[in-house]
Steps between C-alpha positions, in 0.01 A plus 500: 500500500531142385872459430449142381300624199772748409766230532302253289457762230865609514629148444392532137776756445785423742786292357844371598791603276803269481822590317776243449831534325870411496699636792830311517653735758188528715484880477147567378327429831726709724243777550202269532365366828450145369583292194558154362839397369575172329767392252605853411144629452336760726124541541324808638132576547261786566128565476304656215159588361329357192354788296189476281561588135219757490697747713740563214477785254450449130792722398804409295727433797242285674436308181872432466526362854193283453633377167828400665311323775273319256128525443425219748720639776424686820730745676649483849636794700768440762800674655808534281736390780414133444611504134781760509772255617438295184505787250783544254789707630399822325152506653617376840758775560298793365326729751229583247300287260659461159302561181616163369281195568588337831657157475577221743835327506519169310349215699277721719128424511189641669198303621175611655289303748129581475189377674346185355156659477618693194516171311195280523681169444740565791415571860846530654729796429715446195810648336500675164801643313537875466712746307636838603346778289619825658610684814315809620619780729238674716636857527251649747544211745879494473514878552282471812712217640821691421365800689427291810847347492684828447298680767629254761848436363664775707421332832755260642220268613269525200690352207290284272539189288267352240421133546414237755702460819538128430789441261660166419828452682652289226619637169547161349321173497193468718268200528143560390363421844729742681297794628753633752576867459710764664442869544730729311460821300396469139567827321696735720406865466832666570441808286179688421530452123454124547141568600410555136627155398338334801160660435502416129603142564234449768210636293594351161251251354525217247235396247486133405298310240340164580304262272158517665168579336337621826154423369377405846668782687260747665522871435708721726468859612721736695446764767533861393572634849624361831539652845706431809351220703339327200520122508759323284500139381824377342530164326857384448733201518764544773796263456301371204756282321608327821159335528239626251231270635531650848562866421320572171253790528518557873283775645613801703264773618565845640424863427641812337727667757589806291532625145713740300448779420298577810150636443497430127237286326756369250736282699858441392595256776322327786636378833321182604447377853510135399730213591671354195781254435766474228352384173181706536644789298292533184184384678173676409341701779121533512266705717204372701279504189739297287622803303865499401700763692853434383802271501709411805875561457809432709494678837690806616726383782657715771863406555539546874173341615427249222144630475336425165251744348272327251442702183227486236523659156147628420338370185444856380876562508556183295242593237656846473841344438343260247266753338612369162379154596245502785171681543517802727305502826171696497483860608158468669559501874355218707437268205700197406611414150356174373649264242220291359145462622512237774675619816517402864200616701588582860273679743627826638687479828301596808814638663502819290379717793786360710750597231360852488539527878862387480577746220352778713712394798813507284460878475577511873848348450777750428874491435745659746859606428761616751793718384468363146673189630235251611133437443218311667121494501251686717127511574278810511305505828290815468420795274750719686797311356600273789710212363571165667824320413779297661746645749795323339465738206596787730716321759657200325770467766235386750390213281781267402443224253406266778699257707556150377261261666624165384621409153162532328403864461504827685255790518604761249390860512396589148679828531473800279629396164785711365477667163733696282465836330579330169251613237251299300413547136131539587545780750371763263158422647453759772321251723822302532735780597634543850472876574704679758340616823279791408316777683129506546425680175656208313178303557260770388455326166346196667195682627380784717406272789841506669509482879793551732519312828710616796650244735788463741722295272781284632852633463663207326783673320514636147289278276342566166185287528267503202177311437359415159120503494277349234232734363315294241735494201755746641761491774574781744811537715461661843756570777432339838621515861527238772219502758566183697741207517421208729767458768432133572449175312251618235656606170268795434536872433274790400568773246307819433482666159603866513225585253204291389428535128139425423289229656672191636365147522551370858519126560218315678617267777360169622604432861373144527719193475485375139397134462768261381489424130320819400633702209767759574626764255832676561530845342832684493802615302712186526819472289410778254554846644431859393732487200307217334177692449269232640197540723461267801508129427246255634581141596241256626506204735326381813528560873726211597535564875380739767721509809310614807620667818323539834408814687303562819178695485420765759193360674339562836537138605783391725644262239572684179386337178760408241419561133690407189573739215680447167864604534643383166364404160669262259385488137597305189491811281835601352675782688823657377745765626352846456154365580541563872241747624248366251150380577358151541140507375211259525256433217292802604794734448538559874844511659571210735873551550816706441776324303819494707741217423550168333727200551841437351709185480830493685669514157332833430215400266175681574183291548233728348206278590588484871437848636382670816259789554374700797124444538267801512390387847847596626485825302169609653662791692646627172159512333349659811764773491435553128142608570597848624879483556470689829539246780861379471471308827317230304827412332674448834329164537709376206821605676440271795735200495340161450711190547243284324485722191878522491539124512238452226669743265839345575350166392585366848175474699549400863450137588203418718600321821366149535382344824548140389772289661830571333740247355792374714774761542323744264639845586253756618437792267580844630201700607417789270420754768814474716754471225671777306621272224326501167298202388767421246755458778251293700462269205879474457543413868221247477670327205838500679353341812291242319798399288669359810188307582499326163875432503538373857317182610206565728456300819157342479273438796412148603153513353628577151583199283795563266446434131679202344548683169 
């Protein structure tokens, strides 16, 4: 894939939208992450897409809109949130779009910055005036977003906001160069019925008219179908009005993490694994072939963690909402709709086999619930229904949220995300229900190939453990029992399905140490649990760090050889609560690690892109046991204490002793072997002793010349 060609092509359509108007009290920018304010006027900006005229219908309504825009005008699509603060009071306070023509308050104006290549006599980007023609609600996308919000609203830790986490601290005058922002909630969801307003506001679009002939603009097409893992290219203008020259049409790439509804070809809402900044809402999103996928909107933001989920409204949902105005997407699967005759020609991506392998591996990732109270992810190890997950799902009291190691961040166990029994409006789909624990005959409808496996399960108290399996387009819930929980430093546990419905798809492991910088895909059920009706999400990044430990090999020589093995993986892929127990995959779809934890600031904010996984090399006994599940002594090797592994997973590796001559009066570190204190206490004692050294003057030897400074 040549992203540069896609970006060059996309620049013909991406624009910057600027709205300016009177704001004597400085109230119109309160819910926006950035703004300009000068002499009683406020200025906001967002991104947008310049639409060719040949995508419009020839009906009466379309003709009326085009007549209002003018015969020599083009149309721009952007998010409604950038113009709503400047609407007249009647349109601004209404939760639904009025039948009356939308109007701006007196003195408000809209301008569009477009690429200079659209006008032969100008090379630099230039501003053109625009007028607001209409607002458009996207019902299918707002309903999908409302369902996601309501499905999580019952949890004390899963409340949601709509909007960026960066919000201006000042309500009044702010210099144009001031880009300082503070984190605070935007739209508080205190009651479930607010989800309807939030979803409608987030997915609402605005149509603008601009005086451009577009004679030199190339034709555009859009993708009819998209899948998880597909590449995304977004072109937007973050903080655009603060410095248009620097920020206009910036590029951000990523992939589709998930889509709603799950398993459907017609998407209502997409979750994007892409890093975006305020001002990019309204940006067009293209695939690897330069086909338009949809429009980026404001993110869904979790209150307690500050995590932002980037959302994309699919173009098919927009054309459905604007069926009176825009051409519908084609019904032929696998083909893209083309506007005009000349389109971007991009060679097919050679990584298609890799994507197929990853999609196949995603079938090995399941969702686990315990007592209808928490959920996490799990990995299918064999066809007999052996499931690998994290021990903190079953024994959370053993895994605190980490000790504080300095003021920076602390290791944070992802935990099993809590969910509520609050219903969702889309639960009439049987694949999204959460059935009660059922006897064996409950699964007879899945298939005749049902096998029962007997094992000496652990007695861990009364737990209702259920596992949701993915069978192509359907989901199946199965009860499970605990087989094994690691007693030492490794956060791993094994579950066994009581009954195995049909044929399972076991994961394939890679036990080698992954090279740094190679692609890593994290698959799991982060943030959105069983009530949301989503299949596993996929987030991509690279292997950032591999921490190695040493072990001695059993050889016949007198001096035993020491070998290194990977003890911890760190990736840049986004990992969220609920994703613990998920799989880290390489580009071949092979598992290279088990997601366990991520980092969290001392203030409580999760760092999704700093996460830790247990490499498959450490999990080798688990996969060996999964071959026949007979020799339980294999698992005993994991229960042996290891000081080195413990220190690595506590983010406090032991310091290597140095033989060089020490500084004058430098206190000697305590030896690890003959000391019962933890390394944290050693470090504290070291700091206390060295503090005296730096405070008190040191008597120098005769051969040391004091400095004159």
